[in-house]
JSON list of C-alpha atoms and ligand atoms in Angstrom, two decimals:
[
{"chain": "Q", "resi": 1210, "resn": "MET", "atom": "CA", "xyz": [242.37, -40.88, 217.86]},
{"chain": "Q", "resi": 1211, "resn": "SER", "atom": "CA", "xyz": [245.61, -40.47, 219.78]},
{"chain": "Q", "resi": 1212, "resn": "LYS", "atom": "CA", "xyz": [245.15, -38.75, 223.12]},
{"chain": "Q", "resi": 1213, "resn": "GLY", "atom": "CA", "xyz": [246.69, -35.34, 223.76]},
{"chain": "Q", "resi": 1214, "resn": "SER", "atom": "CA", "xyz": [249.46, -35.10, 226.32]},
{"chain": "Q", "resi": 1215, "resn": "VAL", "atom": "CA", "xyz": [250.60, -32.65, 228.93]},
{"chain": "Q", "resi": 1216, "resn": "PHE", "atom": "CA", "xyz": [254.36, -32.15, 228.57]},
{"chain": "Q", "resi": 1217, "resn": "ILE", "atom": "CA", "xyz": [256.18, -30.63, 231.51]},
{"chain": "Q", "resi": 1218, "resn": "ILE", "atom": "CA", "xyz": [259.42, -28.99, 230.46]},
{"chain": "Q", "resi": 1219, "resn": "SER", "atom": "CA", "xyz": [262.09, -27.70, 232.83]},
{"chain": "Q", "resi": 1220, "resn": "GLY", "atom": "CA", "xyz": [265.70, -26.76, 232.66]},
{"chain": "Q", "resi": 1221, "resn": "PRO", "atom": "CA", "xyz": [267.84, -24.21, 234.40]},
{"chain": "Q", "resi": 1222, "resn": "SER", "atom": "CA", "xyz": [267.91, -20.62, 233.31]},
{"chain": "Q", "resi": 1223, "resn": "GLY", "atom": "CA", "xyz": [270.44, -20.60, 230.44]},
{"chain": "Q", "resi": 1224, "resn": "SER", "atom": "CA", "xyz": [269.69, -24.16, 229.29]},
{"chain": "Q", "resi": 1225, "resn": "GLY", "atom": "CA", "xyz": [268.16, -22.70, 226.14]},
{"chain": "Q", "resi": 1226, "resn": "LYS", "atom": "CA", "xyz": [264.70, -24.21, 226.67]},
{"chain": "Q", "resi": 1227, "resn": "ASP", "atom": "CA", "xyz": [262.89, -21.08, 225.43]},
{"chain": "Q", "resi": 1228, "resn": "THR", "atom": "CA", "xyz": [264.73, -21.11, 222.10]},
{"chain": "Q", "resi": 1229, "resn": "LEU", "atom": "CA", "xyz": [264.10, -24.84, 221.87]},
{"chain": "Q", "resi": 1230, "resn": "LEU", "atom": "CA", "xyz": [260.38, -24.42, 222.46]},
{"chain": "Q", "resi": 1231, "resn": "GLY", "atom": "CA", "xyz": [260.27, -21.49, 220.02]},
{"chain": "Q", "resi": 1232, "resn": "GLU", "atom": "CA", "xyz": [261.67, -23.75, 217.27]},
{"chain": "Q", "resi": 1233, "resn": "LEU", "atom": "CA", "xyz": [259.30, -26.56, 218.19]},
{"chain": "Q", "resi": 1234, "resn": "PHE", "atom": "CA", "xyz": [256.23, -24.29, 217.98]},
{"chain": "Q", "resi": 1235, "resn": "LYS", "atom": "CA", "xyz": [257.41, -22.93, 214.62]},
{"chain": "Q", "resi": 1236, "resn": "LYS", "atom": "CA", "xyz": [257.37, -26.50, 213.29]},
{"chain": "Q", "resi": 1237, "resn": "TYR", "atom": "CA", "xyz": [254.16, -27.51, 215.06]},
{"chain": "Q", "resi": 1238, "resn": "PRO", "atom": "CA", "xyz": [251.98, -24.42, 215.60]},
{"chain": "Q", "resi": 1239, "resn": "GLU", "atom": "CA", "xyz": [249.09, -26.59, 216.78]},
{"chain": "Q", "resi": 1240, "resn": "ILE", "atom": "CA", "xyz": [250.90, -27.46, 220.03]},
{"chain": "Q", "resi": 1241, "resn": "LEU", "atom": "CA", "xyz": [249.62, -25.34, 222.91]},
{"chain": "Q", "resi": 1242, "resn": "PHE", "atom": "CA", "xyz": [251.76, -23.55, 225.48]},
{"chain": "Q", "resi": 1243, "resn": "SER", "atom": "CA", "xyz": [250.69, -22.73, 229.01]},
{"chain": "Q", "resi": 1244, "resn": "ILE", "atom": "CA", "xyz": [251.25, -19.01, 229.59]},
{"chain": "Q", "resi": 1245, "resn": "SER", "atom": "CA", "xyz": [252.42, -18.51, 233.17]},
{"chain": "Q", "resi": 1246, "resn": "SER", "atom": "CA", "xyz": [251.51, -15.67, 235.48]},
{"chain": "Q", "resi": 1247, "resn": "VAL", "atom": "CA", "xyz": [254.58, -14.01, 236.95]},
{"chain": "Q", "resi": 1248, "resn": "THR", "atom": "CA", "xyz": [255.41, -11.13, 239.28]},
{"chain": "Q", "resi": 1249, "resn": "ARG", "atom": "CA", "xyz": [258.93, -10.45, 237.96]},
{"chain": "Q", "resi": 1250, "resn": "ASN", "atom": "CA", "xyz": [259.70, -7.46, 235.72]},
{"chain": "Q", "resi": 1251, "resn": "MET", "atom": "CA", "xyz": [259.46, -7.86, 231.98]},
{"chain": "Q", "resi": 1252, "resn": "ARG", "atom": "CA", "xyz": [262.86, -8.39, 230.34]},
{"chain": "Q", "resi": 1253, "resn": "GLU", "atom": "CA", "xyz": [263.92, -6.61, 227.19]},
{"chain": "Q", "resi": 1254, "resn": "GLY", "atom": "CA", "xyz": [262.50, -8.48, 224.21]},
{"chain": "Q", "resi": 1255, "resn": "GLU", "atom": "CA", "xyz": [259.66, -10.08, 226.17]},
{"chain": "Q", "resi": 1256, "resn": "LYS", "atom": "CA", "xyz": [256.03, -9.35, 225.32]},
{"chain": "Q", "resi": 1257, "resn": "GLU", "atom": "CA", "xyz": [252.98, -9.44, 227.57]},
{"chain": "Q", "resi": 1258, "resn": "GLY", "atom": "CA", "xyz": [250.94, -12.61, 226.96]},
{"chain": "Q", "resi": 1259, "resn": "GLU", "atom": "CA", "xyz": [253.57, -14.43, 224.90]},
{"chain": "Q", "resi": 1260, "resn": "LYS", "atom": "CA", "xyz": [255.30, -16.58, 227.51]},
{"chain": "Q", "resi": 1261, "resn": "TYR", "atom": "CA", "xyz": [254.10, -14.76, 230.60]},
{"chain": "Q", "resi": 1262, "resn": "ASN", "atom": "CA", "xyz": [251.31, -12.59, 231.91]},
{"chain": "Q", "resi": 1263, "resn": "PHE", "atom": "CA", "xyz": [253.13, -10.03, 234.03]},
{"chain": "Q", "resi": 1264, "resn": "ILE", "atom": "CA", "xyz": [250.99, -9.27, 237.06]},
{"chain": "Q", "resi": 1265, "resn": "THR", "atom": "CA", "xyz": [251.32, -7.62, 240.47]},
{"chain": "Q", "resi": 1266, "resn": "ARG", "atom": "CA", "xyz": [252.01, -9.56, 243.64]},
{"chain": "Q", "resi": 1267, "resn": "GLU", "atom": "CA", "xyz": [248.52, -8.60, 244.90]},
{"chain": "Q", "resi": 1268, "resn": "LYS", "atom": "CA", "xyz": [246.87, -10.01, 241.78]},
{"chain": "Q", "resi": 1269, "resn": "PHE", "atom": "CA", "xyz": [249.00, -13.17, 242.08]},
{"chain": "Q", "resi": 1270, "resn": "GLU", "atom": "CA", "xyz": [248.01, -13.63, 245.70]},
{"chain": "Q", "resi": 1271, "resn": "SER", "atom": "CA", "xyz": [244.34, -13.27, 244.83]},
{"chain": "Q", "resi": 1272, "resn": "MET", "atom": "CA", "xyz": [244.76, -15.97, 242.13]},
{"chain": "Q", "resi": 1273, "resn": "ILE", "atom": "CA", "xyz": [246.19, -18.26, 244.81]},
{"chain": "Q", "resi": 1274, "resn": "LYS", "atom": "CA", "xyz": [243.24, -17.55, 247.11]},
{"chain": "Q", "resi": 1275, "resn": "GLU", "atom": "CA", "xyz": [240.72, -18.17, 244.34]},
{"chain": "Q", "resi": 1276, "resn": "ASP", "atom": "CA", "xyz": [242.41, -21.50, 243.45]},
{"chain": "Q", "resi": 1277, "resn": "LYS", "atom": "CA", "xyz": [243.05, -20.33, 239.89]},
{"chain": "Q", "resi": 1278, "resn": "LEU", "atom": "CA", "xyz": [246.55, -21.83, 239.75]},
{"chain": "Q", "resi": 1279, "resn": "LEU", "atom": "CA", "xyz": [247.42, -25.45, 239.07]},
{"chain": "Q", "resi": 1280, "resn": "GLU", "atom": "CA", "xyz": [250.75, -24.84, 240.80]},
{"chain": "Q", "resi": 1281, "resn": "TYR", "atom": "CA", "xyz": [252.94, -21.93, 241.77]},
{"chain": "Q", "resi": 1282, "resn": "ASN", "atom": "CA", "xyz": [256.38, -21.34, 243.17]},
{"chain": "Q", "resi": 1283, "resn": "LEU", "atom": "CA", "xyz": [258.55, -18.58, 244.54]},
{"chain": "Q", "resi": 1284, "resn": "TYR", "atom": "CA", "xyz": [261.71, -18.44, 242.39]},
{"chain": "Q", "resi": 1285, "resn": "VAL", "atom": "CA", "xyz": [264.49, -15.91, 243.06]},
{"chain": "Q", "resi": 1286, "resn": "ASP", "atom": "CA", "xyz": [262.02, -13.67, 244.98]},
{"chain": "Q", "resi": 1287, "resn": "ASN", "atom": "CA", "xyz": [259.24, -13.72, 242.40]},
{"chain": "Q", "resi": 1288, "resn": "TYR", "atom": "CA", "xyz": [256.07, -15.74, 242.05]},
{"chain": "Q", "resi": 1289, "resn": "TYR", "atom": "CA", "xyz": [255.59, -17.92, 238.96]},
{"chain": "Q", "resi": 1290, "resn": "GLY", "atom": "CA", "xyz": [252.37, -19.90, 238.45]},
{"chain": "Q", "resi": 1291, "resn": "THR", "atom": "CA", "xyz": [250.48, -22.03, 235.95]},
{"chain": "Q", "resi": 1292, "resn": "PRO", "atom": "CA", "xyz": [246.86, -20.90, 235.44]},
{"chain": "Q", "resi": 1293, "resn": "ARG", "atom": "CA", "xyz": [244.60, -23.90, 235.86]},
{"chain": "Q", "resi": 1294, "resn": "GLU", "atom": "CA", "xyz": [241.92, -23.23, 233.23]},
{"chain": "Q", "resi": 1295, "resn": "PRO", "atom": "CA", "xyz": [243.96, -23.41, 229.94]},
{"chain": "Q", "resi": 1296, "resn": "VAL", "atom": "CA", "xyz": [245.59, -26.70, 231.00]},
{"chain": "Q", "resi": 1297, "resn": "GLU", "atom": "CA", "xyz": [242.27, -28.28, 231.97]},
{"chain": "Q", "resi": 1298, "resn": "LYS", "atom": "CA", "xyz": [240.78, -27.12, 228.66]},
{"chain": "Q", "resi": 1299, "resn": "ALA", "atom": "CA", "xyz": [243.65, -28.63, 226.64]},
{"chain": "Q", "resi": 1300, "resn": "VAL", "atom": "CA", "xyz": [243.29, -31.94, 228.51]},
{"chain": "Q", "resi": 1301, "resn": "SER", "atom": "CA", "xyz": [239.52, -32.03, 227.97]},
{"chain": "Q", "resi": 1302, "resn": "GLU", "atom": "CA", "xyz": [239.99, -31.27, 224.25]},
{"chain": "Q", "resi": 1303, "resn": "ASN", "atom": "CA", "xyz": [242.72, -33.92, 223.88]},
{"chain": "Q", "resi": 1304, "resn": "LYS", "atom": "CA", "xyz": [245.36, -31.43, 222.76]},
{"chain": "Q", "resi": 1305, "resn": "ASP", "atom": "CA", "xyz": [249.09, -31.44, 223.37]},
{"chain": "Q", "resi": 1306, "resn": "ILE", "atom": "CA", "xyz": [250.20, -28.71, 225.74]},
{"chain": "Q", "resi": 1307, "resn": "PHE", "atom": "CA", "xyz": [253.64, -27.76, 227.07]},
{"chain": "Q", "resi": 1308, "resn": "ILE", "atom": "CA", "xyz": [253.96, -26.36, 230.59]},
{"chain": "Q", "resi": 1309, "resn": "GLU", "atom": "CA", "xyz": [257.30, -24.74, 231.35]},
{"chain": "Q", "resi": 1310, "resn": "VAL", "atom": "CA", "xyz": [257.99, -24.81, 235.07]},
{"chain": "Q", "resi": 1311, "resn": "ASP", "atom": "CA", "xyz": [260.86, -25.10, 237.51]},
{"chain": "Q", "resi": 1312, "resn": "VAL", "atom": "CA", "xyz": [261.59, -28.40, 239.31]},
{"chain": "Q", "resi": 1313, "resn": "ASN", "atom": "CA", "xyz": [259.17, -27.66, 242.16]},
{"chain": "Q", "resi": 1314, "resn": "GLY", "atom": "CA", "xyz": [256.39, -26.78, 239.73]},
{"chain": "Q", "resi": 1315, "resn": "ALA", "atom": "CA", "xyz": [257.08, -30.00, 237.83]},
{"chain": "Q", "resi": 1316, "resn": "LYS", "atom": "CA", "xyz": [256.70, -32.02, 241.03]},
{"chain": "Q", "resi": 1317, "resn": "SER", "atom": "CA", "xyz": [253.33, -30.39, 241.82]},
{"chain": "Q", "resi": 1318, "resn": "ILE", "atom": "CA", "xyz": [252.01, -30.99, 238.31]},
{"chain": "Q", "resi": 1319, "resn": "ARG", "atom": "CA", "xyz": [253.14, -34.64, 238.32]},
{"chain": "Q", "resi": 1320, "resn": "GLU", "atom": "CA", "xyz": [251.17, -35.13, 241.54]},
{"chain": "Q", "resi": 1321, "resn": "LYS", "atom": "CA", "xyz": [248.04, -33.61, 240.01]},
{"chain": "Q", "resi": 1322, "resn": "LEU", "atom": "CA", "xyz": [248.43, -35.01, 236.49]},
{"chain": "Q", "resi": 1323, "resn": "PRO", "atom": "CA", "xyz": [250.31, -38.33, 236.75]},
{"chain": "Q", "resi": 1324, "resn": "GLU", "atom": "CA", "xyz": [249.96, -38.95, 233.00]},
{"chain": "Q", "resi": 1325, "resn": "ALA", "atom": "CA", "xyz": [252.04, -35.85, 232.23]},
{"chain": "Q", "resi": 1326, "resn": "ILE", "atom": "CA", "xyz": [255.33, -36.53, 230.44]},
{"chain": "Q", "resi": 1327, "resn": "SER", "atom": "CA", "xyz": [258.27, -34.64, 231.89]},
{"chain": "Q", "resi": 1328, "resn": "ILE", "atom": "CA", "xyz": [261.36, -33.46, 230.03]},
{"chain": "Q", "resi": 1329, "resn": "PHE", "atom": "CA", "xyz": [264.46, -31.84, 231.52]},
{"chain": "Q", "resi": 1330, "resn": "VAL", "atom": "CA", "xyz": [266.57, -29.65, 229.22]},
{"chain": "Q", "resi": 1331, "resn": "MET", "atom": "CA", "xyz": [270.21, -29.99, 230.23]},
{"chain": "Q", "resi": 1332, "resn": "PRO", "atom": "CA", "xyz": [273.03, -27.62, 229.26]},
{"chain": "Q", "resi": 1333, "resn": "PRO", "atom": "CA", "xyz": [276.06, -29.43, 227.78]},
{"chain": "Q", "resi": 1334, "resn": "SER", "atom": "CA", "xyz": [278.12, -28.44, 230.85]},
{"chain": "Q", "resi": 1335, "resn": "PHE", "atom": "CA", "xyz": [277.90, -26.22, 233.92]},
{"chain": "Q", "resi": 1336, "resn": "GLU", "atom": "CA", "xyz": [280.66, -23.99, 232.51]},
{"chain": "Q", "resi": 1337, "resn": "GLU", "atom": "CA", "xyz": [278.62, -23.44, 229.35]},
{"chain": "Q", "resi": 1338, "resn": "LEU", "atom": "CA", "xyz": [275.56, -22.58, 231.43]},
{"chain": "Q", "resi": 1339, "resn": "LYS", "atom": "CA", "xyz": [277.60, -20.01, 233.35]},
{"chain": "Q", "resi": 1340, "resn": "ARG", "atom": "CA", "xyz": [278.88, -18.54, 230.08]},
{"chain": "Q", "resi": 1341, "resn": "ARG", "atom": "CA", "xyz": [275.36, -18.28, 228.61]},
{"chain": "Q", "resi": 1342, "resn": "LEU", "atom": "CA", "xyz": [273.93, -16.68, 231.76]},
{"chain": "Q", "resi": 1343, "resn": "SER", "atom": "CA", "xyz": [276.67, -14.08, 232.12]},
{"chain": "Q", "resi": 1344, "resn": "SER", "atom": "CA", "xyz": [276.70, -13.15, 228.44]},
{"chain": "Q", "resi": 1345, "resn": "ARG", "atom": "CA", "xyz": [272.92, -12.57, 228.38]},
{"chain": "Q", "resi": 1346, "resn": "GLY", "atom": "CA", "xyz": [273.47, -9.16, 229.99]},
{"chain": "Q", "resi": 1347, "resn": "THR", "atom": "CA", "xyz": [269.81, -8.78, 231.00]},
{"chain": "Q", "resi": 1348, "resn": "GLU", "atom": "CA", "xyz": [270.35, -9.38, 234.72]},
{"chain": "Q", "resi": 1349, "resn": "THR", "atom": "CA", "xyz": [272.55, -7.95, 237.46]},
{"chain": "Q", "resi": 1350, "resn": "GLU", "atom": "CA", "xyz": [275.52, -9.97, 238.71]},
{"chain": "Q", "resi": 1351, "resn": "GLU", "atom": "CA", "xyz": [273.59, -10.71, 241.90]},
{"chain": "Q", "resi": 1352, "resn": "VAL", "atom": "CA", "xyz": [270.66, -12.18, 239.98]},
{"chain": "Q", "resi": 1353, "resn": "VAL", "atom": "CA", "xyz": [273.03, -14.19, 237.73]},
{"chain": "Q", "resi": 1354, "resn": "ASN", "atom": "CA", "xyz": [274.63, -15.67, 240.87]},
{"chain": "Q", "resi": 1355, "resn": "LEU", "atom": "CA", "xyz": [271.23, -16.53, 242.36]},
{"chain": "Q", "resi": 1356, "resn": "ARG", "atom": "CA", "xyz": [270.23, -18.17, 239.07]},
{"chain": "Q", "resi": 1357, "resn": "MET", "atom": "CA", "xyz": [273.49, -20.18, 239.02]},
{"chain": "Q", "resi": 1358, "resn": "ALA", "atom": "CA", "xyz": [272.75, -21.44, 242.53]},
{"chain": "Q", "resi": 1359, "resn": "ALA", "atom": "CA", "xyz": [269.18, -22.34, 241.48]},
{"chain": "Q", "resi": 1360, "resn": "ALA", "atom": "CA", "xyz": [270.56, -24.10, 238.35]},
{"chain": "Q", "resi": 1361, "resn": "LEU", "atom": "CA", "xyz": [272.82, -26.31, 240.44]},
{"chain": "Q", "resi": 1362, "resn": "GLY", "atom": "CA", "xyz": [269.87, -27.41, 242.60]},
{"chain": "Q", "resi": 1363, "resn": "GLU", "atom": "CA", "xyz": [267.72, -28.03, 239.51]},
{"chain": "Q", "resi": 1364, "resn": "ILE", "atom": "CA", "xyz": [270.34, -30.14, 237.68]},
{"chain": "Q", "resi": 1365, "resn": "LYS", "atom": "CA", "xyz": [270.66, -32.32, 240.78]},
{"chain": "Q", "resi": 1366, "resn": "ARG", "atom": "CA", "xyz": [266.93, -33.07, 240.49]},
{"chain": "Q", "resi": 1367, "resn": "ALA", "atom": "CA", "xyz": [266.94, -33.97, 236.77]},
{"chain": "Q", "resi": 1368, "resn": "GLN", "atom": "CA", "xyz": [266.46, -37.63, 237.71]},
{"chain": "Q", "resi": 1369, "resn": "GLU", "atom": "CA", "xyz": [262.85, -36.86, 238.68]},
{"chain": "Q", "resi": 1370, "resn": "TYR", "atom": "CA", "xyz": [262.06, -36.48, 234.96]},
{"chain": "Q", "resi": 1371, "resn": "ASP", "atom": "CA", "xyz": [260.99, -39.06, 232.36]},
{"chain": "Q", "resi": 1372, "resn": "TYR", "atom": "CA", "xyz": [263.42, -37.71, 229.74]},
{"chain": "Q", "resi": 1373, "resn": "ILE", "atom": "CA", "xyz": [266.60, -35.61, 229.62]},
{"chain": "Q", "resi": 1374, "resn": "VAL", "atom": "CA", "xyz": [267.51, -33.69, 226.47]},
{"chain": "Q", "resi": 1375, "resn": "VAL", "atom": "CA", "xyz": [270.99, -32.17, 226.23]},
{"chain": "Q", "resi": 1376, "resn": "ASN", "atom": "CA", "xyz": [270.80, -28.84, 224.46]},
{"chain": "Q", "resi": 1377, "resn": "ASP", "atom": "CA", "xyz": [274.18, -28.63, 222.78]},
{"chain": "Q", "resi": 1378, "resn": "ASP", "atom": "CA", "xyz": [273.09, -28.37, 219.17]},
{"chain": "Q", "resi": 1379, "resn": "LEU", "atom": "CA", "xyz": [269.67, -26.66, 218.86]},
{"chain": "Q", "resi": 1380, "resn": "SER", "atom": "CA", "xyz": [268.27, -28.52, 215.84]},
{"chain": "Q", "resi": 1381, "resn": "THR", "atom": "CA", "xyz": [269.29, -31.90, 217.28]},
{"chain": "Q", "resi": 1382, "resn": "ALA", "atom": "CA", "xyz": [267.62, -31.00, 220.58]},
{"chain": "Q", "resi": 1383, "resn": "VAL", "atom": "CA", "xyz": [264.40, -30.00, 218.75]},
{"chain": "Q", "resi": 1384, "resn": "GLU", "atom": "CA", "xyz": [264.41, -33.36, 216.93]},
{"chain": "Q", "resi": 1385, "resn": "ASP", "atom": "CA", "xyz": [264.97, -35.09, 220.28]},
{"chain": "Q", "resi": 1386, "resn": "ILE", "atom": "CA", "xyz": [261.87, -33.39, 221.74]},
{"chain": "Q", "resi": 1387, "resn": "ILE", "atom": "CA", "xyz": [259.82, -34.43, 218.69]},
{"chain": "Q", "resi": 1388, "resn": "ALA", "atom": "CA", "xyz": [261.03, -38.02, 219.11]},
{"chain": "Q", "resi": 1389, "resn": "ILE", "atom": "CA", "xyz": [259.99, -37.95, 222.77]},
{"chain": "Q", "resi": 1390, "resn": "MET", "atom": "CA", "xyz": [256.56, -36.57, 221.85]},
{"chain": "Q", "resi": 1391, "resn": "LYS", "atom": "CA", "xyz": [256.04, -39.37, 219.34]},
{"chain": "Q", "resi": 1392, "resn": "GLY", "atom": "CA", "xyz": [257.46, -42.15, 221.49]},
{"chain": "Q", "resi": 1393, "resn": "SER", "atom": "CA", "xyz": [255.66, -41.10, 224.65]},
{"chain": "Q", "resi": 1394, "resn": "LYS", "atom": "CA", "xyz": [252.28, -41.64, 222.96]},
{"chain": "Q", "resi": 1395, "resn": "PHE", "atom": "CA", "xyz": [253.02, -45.38, 223.17]},
{"chain": "Q", "resi": 1396, "resn": "SER", "atom": "CA", "xyz": [254.22, -45.39, 226.77]},
{"chain": "Q", "resi": 1397, "resn": "LEU", "atom": "CA", "xyz": [252.38, -47.32, 229.44]},
{"chain": "Q", "resi": 1398, "resn": "LYS", "atom": "CA", "xyz": [251.49, -43.99, 231.07]},
{"chain": "Q", "resi": 1399, "resn": "LYS", "atom": "CA", "xyz": [249.45, -43.09, 227.98]},
{"chain": "Q", "resi": 1400, "resn": "GLN", "atom": "CA", "xyz": [248.33, -46.55, 226.83]},
{"chain": "Q", "resi": 1401, "resn": "ASN", "atom": "CA", "xyz": [247.40, -48.23, 230.11]},
{"chain": "Q", "resi": 1402, "resn": "TYR", "atom": "CA", "xyz": [243.68, -47.76, 229.44]},
{"chain": "Q", "resi": 1403, "resn": "ILE", "atom": "CA", "xyz": [243.96, -49.90, 226.27]},
{"chain": "Q", "resi": 1404, "resn": "ILE", "atom": "CA", "xyz": [244.51, -53.08, 228.30]},
{"chain": "Q", "resi": 1405, "resn": "ASN", "atom": "CA", "xyz": [241.06, -52.78, 229.87]},
{"chain": "Q", "resi": 1406, "resn": "GLU", "atom": "CA", "xyz": [239.52, -51.74, 226.57]},
{"chain": "Q", "resi": 1407, "resn": "VAL", "atom": "CA", "xyz": [240.88, -54.81, 224.75]},
{"chain": "Q", "resi": 1408, "resn": "LEU", "atom": "CA", "xyz": [239.78, -57.12, 227.55]},
{"chain": "Q", "resi": 1409, "resn": "LYS", "atom": "CA", "xyz": [236.40, -55.51, 228.23]},
{"chain": "Q", "resi": 1410, "resn": "ASN", "atom": "CA", "xyz": [234.31, -58.36, 226.72]},
{"chain": "Q", "resi": 1411, "resn": "VAL", "atom": "CA", "xyz": [236.52, -61.20, 227.94]},
{"chain": "Q", "resi": 1412, "resn": "LYS", "atom": "CA", "xyz": [235.01, -63.23, 230.75]},
{"chain": "Q", "resi": 1413, "resn": "SER", "atom": "CA", "xyz": [237.69, -64.57, 233.02]},
{"chain": "Z", "resi": 1221, "resn": "5GP", "atom": "P1", "xyz": [262.66, -16.92, 233.93]},
{"chain": "Z", "resi": 1221, "resn": "5GP", "atom": "O1", "xyz": [262.59, -15.80, 234.93]},
{"chain": "Z", "resi": 1221, "resn": "5GP", "atom": "O2", "xyz": [264.07, -17.22, 233.50]},
{"chain": "Z", "resi": 1221, "resn": "5GP", "atom": "O3", "xyz": [261.73, -16.70, 232.77]},
{"chain": "Z", "resi": 1221, "resn": "5GP", "atom": "O4", "xyz": [262.13, -18.23, 234.66]},
{"chain": "Z", "resi": 1221, "resn": "5GP", "atom": "C1", "xyz": [262.68, -18.65, 235.87]},
{"chain": "Z", "resi": 1221, "resn": "5GP", "atom": "C2", "xyz": [262.24, -20.07, 236.21]},
{"chain": "Z", "resi": 1221, "resn": "5GP", "atom": "O5", "xyz": [260.82, -20.11, 236.43]},
{"chain": "Z", "resi": 1221, "resn": "5GP", "atom": "C3", "xyz": [262.52, -21.07, 235.09]},
{"chain": "Z", "resi": 1221, "resn": "5GP", "atom": "O6", "xyz": [263.05, -22.25, 235.70]},
{"chain": "Z", "resi": 1221, "resn": "5GP", "atom": "C4", "xyz": [261.15, -21.34, 234.52]},
{"chain": "Z", "resi": 1221, "resn": "5GP", "atom": "O7", "xyz": [261.05, -22.64, 233.97]},
{"chain": "Z", "resi": 1221, "resn": "5GP", "atom": "C5", "xyz": [260.28, -21.23, 235.76]},
{"chain": "Z", "resi": 1221, "resn": "5GP", "atom": "N1", "xyz": [258.87, -20.99, 235.47]},
{"chain": "Z", "resi": 1221, "resn": "5GP", "atom": "C6", "xyz": [258.31, -20.33, 234.43]},
{"chain": "Z", "resi": 1221, "resn": "5GP", "atom": "N2", "xyz": [256.98, -20.35, 234.52]},
{"chain": "Z", "resi": 1221, "resn": "5GP", "atom": "C7", "xyz": [256.68, -21.03, 235.65]},
{"chain": "Z", "resi": 1221, "resn": "5GP", "atom": "C8", "xyz": [255.45, -21.41, 236.29]},
{"chain": "Z", "resi": 1221, "resn": "5GP", "atom": "O8", "xyz": [254.34, -21.12, 235.85]},
{"chain": "Z", "resi": 1221, "resn": "5GP", "atom": "N3", "xyz": [255.55, -22.11, 237.45]},
{"chain": "Z", "resi": 1221, "resn": "5GP", "atom": "C9", "xyz": [256.75, -22.47, 237.99]},
{"chain": "Z", "resi": 1221, "resn": "5GP", "atom": "N4", "xyz": [256.74, -23.20, 239.11]},
{"chain": "Z", "resi": 1221, "resn": "5GP", "atom": "N5", "xyz": [257.92, -22.14, 237.42]},
{"chain": "Z", "resi": 1221, "resn": "5GP", "atom": "C10", "xyz": [257.89, -21.43, 236.26]}
]
């Protein structure tokens, strides 16, 4: 049986990673998604428990104290965190799970789960990212500017990832993610254990 994988996916706000993941999950509904806890306000069109659990800062801080988060980060003045239990359950049941986090969250998860495969979703250009963010109309100009600044810092750290997918054409980008999922099953990160298994009865 092929082992399940933890896929870390990041990309700046406006890279289109949510739409990309939405399309992926439509094609493969069996893939799990880690629902983050967040202290920011719900945006129009968002639903509680779909991508996020929207909680108070007090509740978030008590989750930190109780060690219920695999990682967390402060992003543009709000806390975002990955609840530990669903990820550990997916790993123990050998299921594929996607964790969407910012670059700092990705770093923390890589440290805790070195087998995790990381993917960075890149906008085709910085100008296009700016256009997408401003036309969204769900945030104030101040927040858009803060997100642009965060995006610049994130793109500079894309080299920390195993894979980079440019999201220019949506369906091509979805196919690219599927190719990564298939290919990564054969990577040394995932298959290292086989070497010992094959050699287990060989006396050297
Ligand atoms: P947004 O407010 O646009 O939904 O998300 C802002 C940023 O937070 C994005 O880069 C997103 O990937 C990241 N993010 C979402 N969930 C988590 C999480 O659980 N942990 C961390 N560290 N970042 C997250």
